[in-house]
Amino acid sequence: MRETKPSFFSEMPLDILHLILGLLDPRELLSLTRTNRAFRQTLLADNARPIWKSARMHWPGGSPDCPPDISEARWADLLFGDAKCDMQGCKSEDVPVNFTLRRRVCRACMKEHLVSKRIYRRVYPKYDKSILYLIPSGNDGCRSQFWERKRCEYYWDGDIQNMAKQVANYQEDIKSGKAGAEDAFLSFKSARTAYVESVTEHAQVCMDWLEDQEYLRRKQAVLRIKARRKACVIFSNER
């Protein structure tokens, strides 16, 4: 049996590899993560964050800053990845990103997972309604027709459930008489309120960027058409 030789990739110094990968754009990096395990592990490692950031910054028109609570790779996937629904098993395509929910979810999956403020009490009778002030609503994260028609605020069910657990933990500490529990809960709610505001503001920046990107795409398409027409005219004159 022929002996397998170690790959050139595995022997390459990490700093040299990072230098090479830093020349690629976000879509090329995303493609590499799907090539093999070695590339995936390298690009999804914590020390690969500068590679993704550099790729984003060199993208035509730049890109919105990556939020501190998600990875650069995930952010690149939302901005530049395949427009497929994030939900497991769903094959929907051409799905827009919702920047407050930080997800790319199709209409069918949104209808399954979104909870409106109007029916919140009915769906979660044991949860306090104040929880909704601690999580972003999906209404401010996308400008698609689906959201433009919504007259009530909608929230992701998983976000509601996760926040309810955190609030319950603080309330349990207060109930048990833990020292500083009430102050900790107040600080938590204050931080979450500020977080929701920052997410909403950042979402507006992201949606404006998407519109600018669409303008650039159309402008480049027009330039390509003009270039082809000019080439055809030159070719015809030379015949």
Coordinates of C-alpha atoms in Angstrom, one line a residue:
M1 CA 0.0 0.0 0.0
R2 CA 1.3 3.4 -1.0
E3 CA 2.2 5.6 2.0
T4 CA 0.2 8.8 2.3
K5 CA 2.3 11.9 2.3
P6 CA 1.5 14.8 4.6
S7 CA -0.3 17.6 2.8
F8 CA 1.5 20.9 2.1
F9 CA -1.4 22.7 3.8
S10 CA -0.8 20.9 7.1
E11 CA 3.0 21.8 7.1
M12 CA 2.5 25.4 6.2
P13 CA 3.3 27.9 9.0
L14 CA 0.1 29.4 10.5
D15 CA 1.2 33.0 10.0
I16 CA 1.9 32.4 6.3
L17 CA -1.4 30.6 5.9
H18 CA -3.2 33.5 7.5
L19 CA -1.4 35.9 5.2
I20 CA -2.6 34.0 2.1
L21 CA -6.2 33.6 3.3
G22 CA -6.3 37.3 4.1
L23 CA -6.1 37.9 0.3
L24 CA -9.5 36.3 -0.2
D25 CA -12.9 37.8 -0.1
P26 CA -15.7 36.7 2.3
R27 CA -17.4 34.5 -0.2
E28 CA -14.2 32.7 -1.1
L29 CA -13.5 32.1 2.6
L30 CA -17.0 30.7 3.1
S31 CA -16.4 28.3 0.2
L32 CA -13.1 27.2 1.8
T33 CA -14.9 26.3 5.0
R34 CA -16.9 23.8 3.0
T35 CA -13.9 22.3 1.2
N36 CA -12.4 20.1 3.9
R37 CA -12.0 19.7 7.7
A38 CA -8.6 21.3 7.8
F39 CA -9.7 24.6 6.2
R40 CA -12.9 24.6 8.2
Q41 CA -11.0 24.2 11.5
T42 CA -8.5 26.8 10.6
L43 CA -11.1 29.4 9.5
L44 CA -13.5 28.8 12.4
A45 CA -10.8 29.0 15.0
D46 CA -10.7 32.1 17.3
N47 CA -7.4 33.3 16.0
A48 CA -8.9 33.5 12.4
R49 CA -11.1 36.4 13.3
P50 CA -8.7 39.0 11.7
I51 CA -8.9 37.1 8.4
W52 CA -12.6 37.4 8.2
K53 CA -12.5 41.1 9.3
S54 CA -9.9 41.9 6.7
A55 CA -12.0 40.2 4.0
R56 CA -15.0 42.2 5.0
M57 CA -13.2 45.5 5.1
H58 CA -11.8 45.0 1.6
W59 CA -15.2 44.1 0.1
P60 CA -16.4 46.7 -2.4
G61 CA -18.4 49.2 -0.4
G62 CA -17.1 47.8 2.9
S63 CA -19.5 46.0 5.3
P64 CA -21.2 46.6 8.7
D65 CA -19.1 45.9 11.8
C66 CA -19.5 42.4 13.2
P67 CA -21.6 42.5 16.5
P68 CA -19.5 41.5 19.5
D69 CA -21.8 38.6 20.5
I70 CA -21.4 36.5 17.3
S71 CA -18.3 35.2 15.4
E72 CA -16.8 36.9 12.4
A73 CA -17.4 33.7 10.4
R74 CA -21.1 33.7 11.2
W75 CA -21.4 37.4 10.4
A76 CA -19.7 36.8 7.0
D77 CA -22.2 34.0 6.4
L78 CA -25.2 36.3 7.1
L79 CA -23.8 39.1 4.9
F80 CA -22.3 37.1 2.0
G81 CA -23.4 33.5 2.4
D82 CA -26.0 31.5 0.5
A83 CA -29.4 33.0 0.9
K84 CA -30.9 29.8 2.4
C85 CA -33.0 29.4 5.5
D86 CA -31.0 28.8 8.6
M87 CA -33.5 26.3 10.1
Q88 CA -32.4 22.7 10.0
G89 CA -34.2 20.7 7.3
C90 CA -35.6 23.7 5.5
K91 CA -34.5 24.1 1.9
S92 CA -36.0 27.5 1.2
E93 CA -33.8 29.9 -0.9
D94 CA -33.6 33.6 -1.6
V95 CA -34.2 34.2 2.1
P96 CA -33.4 37.7 3.5
V97 CA -31.5 38.3 6.7
N98 CA -33.3 39.7 9.7
F99 CA -30.6 41.7 11.4
T100 CA -32.3 42.0 14.8
L101 CA -33.1 38.3 15.0
R102 CA -29.6 37.6 13.6
R103 CA -31.1 34.9 11.4
R104 CA -31.9 34.1 7.8
V105 CA -35.4 32.5 8.1
C106 CA -38.0 31.9 5.5
R107 CA -41.7 32.9 5.8
A108 CA -42.8 29.4 6.7
C109 CA -40.3 29.0 9.5
M110 CA -41.0 32.5 10.8
K111 CA -44.7 31.7 11.0
E112 CA -43.8 28.7 13.0
H113 CA -41.4 30.4 15.4
L114 CA -42.5 34.0 15.7
V115 CA -44.7 35.1 18.6
S116 CA -46.6 38.4 18.4
K117 CA -47.0 40.7 21.3
R118 CA -50.7 40.4 20.9
I119 CA -50.8 36.6 21.7
Y120 CA -47.8 36.5 24.0
R121 CA -49.9 35.9 27.1
R122 CA -51.8 33.1 25.5
V123 CA -48.6 31.3 24.3
Y124 CA -46.6 31.9 27.5
P125 CA -49.1 32.4 30.3
K126 CA -46.4 31.9 33.0
Y127 CA -43.9 34.4 31.6
D128 CA -43.9 38.1 32.6
K129 CA -44.6 40.4 29.6
S130 CA -41.7 42.6 30.6
I131 CA -39.4 39.9 29.1
L132 CA -40.2 41.4 25.7
Y133 CA -38.4 44.6 26.6
L134 CA -35.2 42.6 27.0
I135 CA -35.1 41.0 23.6
P136 CA -35.1 42.5 20.1
S137 CA -38.2 42.2 18.0
G138 CA -38.0 41.1 14.4
N139 CA -39.9 44.1 13.0
D140 CA -36.8 46.4 13.0
G141 CA -34.5 43.9 11.4
C142 CA -35.8 43.5 7.8
R143 CA -37.5 45.6 5.2
S144 CA -39.1 42.7 3.3
Q145 CA -42.8 42.7 2.4
F146 CA -43.4 40.1 5.1
W147 CA -42.3 42.6 7.8
E148 CA -43.8 45.7 6.2
R149 CA -47.3 44.2 6.6
K150 CA -46.9 43.5 10.3
R151 CA -48.8 45.9 12.6
C152 CA -47.7 44.2 15.8
E153 CA -44.2 43.4 17.2
Y154 CA -43.0 39.9 16.7
Y155 CA -40.4 38.0 18.7
W156 CA -38.4 34.7 18.2
D157 CA -39.7 32.0 20.4
G158 CA -36.3 30.7 21.3
D159 CA -35.2 34.2 22.4
I160 CA -38.2 34.5 24.6
Q161 CA -37.6 31.1 26.2
N162 CA -33.9 31.8 26.8
M163 CA -34.6 35.2 28.3
A164 CA -37.3 33.7 30.6
K165 CA -34.8 31.2 32.0
Q166 CA -32.3 34.0 32.7
V167 CA -34.9 36.2 34.4
A168 CA -36.1 33.2 36.4
N169 CA -32.6 32.6 37.7
Y170 CA -32.3 36.2 38.9
Q171 CA -35.7 36.0 40.5
E172 CA -34.8 32.8 42.3
D173 CA -31.7 34.5 43.7
I174 CA -33.8 37.4 45.0
K175 CA -36.4 35.0 46.5
S176 CA -33.6 33.0 48.3
G177 CA -32.2 36.2 49.8
K178 CA -28.9 36.1 48.0
A179 CA -26.8 39.2 48.7
G180 CA -26.8 41.8 45.9
A181 CA -29.4 39.8 43.9
E182 CA -31.8 42.7 43.4
D183 CA -29.0 45.0 42.2
A184 CA -27.7 42.4 39.9
F185 CA -31.1 41.9 38.4
L186 CA -31.5 45.7 37.9
S187 CA -28.1 45.9 36.2
F188 CA -28.9 42.9 34.0
K189 CA -32.2 44.6 32.8
S190 CA -30.4 47.9 32.2
A191 CA -27.7 46.1 30.2
R192 CA -30.3 44.2 28.2
T193 CA -32.3 47.3 27.4
A194 CA -29.2 49.0 26.1
Y195 CA -28.4 45.9 24.1
V196 CA -31.8 45.9 22.4
E197 CA -31.3 49.5 21.4
S198 CA -27.8 48.9 20.0
V199 CA -29.0 45.8 18.0
T200 CA -31.9 47.9 16.6
E201 CA -29.6 50.7 15.6
H202 CA -27.0 48.3 14.1
A203 CA -29.8 46.6 12.1
Q204 CA -30.6 49.9 10.4
V205 CA -27.0 50.3 9.4
C206 CA -27.0 46.8 8.0
M207 CA -30.2 47.3 6.0
D208 CA -28.9 50.6 4.6
W209 CA -25.7 48.7 3.6
L210 CA -27.8 46.0 1.8
E211 CA -29.6 48.7 -0.2
D212 CA -26.2 50.3 -1.1
Q213 CA -24.9 46.9 -2.2
E214 CA -27.9 46.4 -4.4
Y215 CA -27.3 49.8 -6.0
L216 CA -23.6 48.9 -6.7
R217 CA -24.7 45.5 -8.1
R218 CA -27.0 47.2 -10.6
K219 CA -24.5 49.8 -11.5
Q220 CA -21.8 47.1 -12.2
A221 CA -24.4 45.2 -14.3
V222 CA -25.0 48.3 -16.4
L223 CA -21.3 48.9 -16.9
R224 CA -20.8 45.3 -18.0
I225 CA -23.6 45.6 -20.6
K226 CA -22.1 48.8 -21.9
A227 CA -18.7 47.2 -22.1
R228 CA -20.0 44.2 -24.1
R229 CA -21.9 46.5 -26.5
K230 CA -18.7 48.6 -27.0
A231 CA -16.7 45.4 -27.7
C232 CA -19.4 44.3 -30.2
V233 CA -19.2 47.6 -32.0
I234 CA -15.4 47.5 -32.2
F235 CA -15.5 43.9 -33.5
S236 CA -18.1 44.8 -36.2
N237 CA -16.0 47.8 -37.4
E238 CA -12.9 45.6 -37.7
R239 CA -14.6 43.1 -39.9

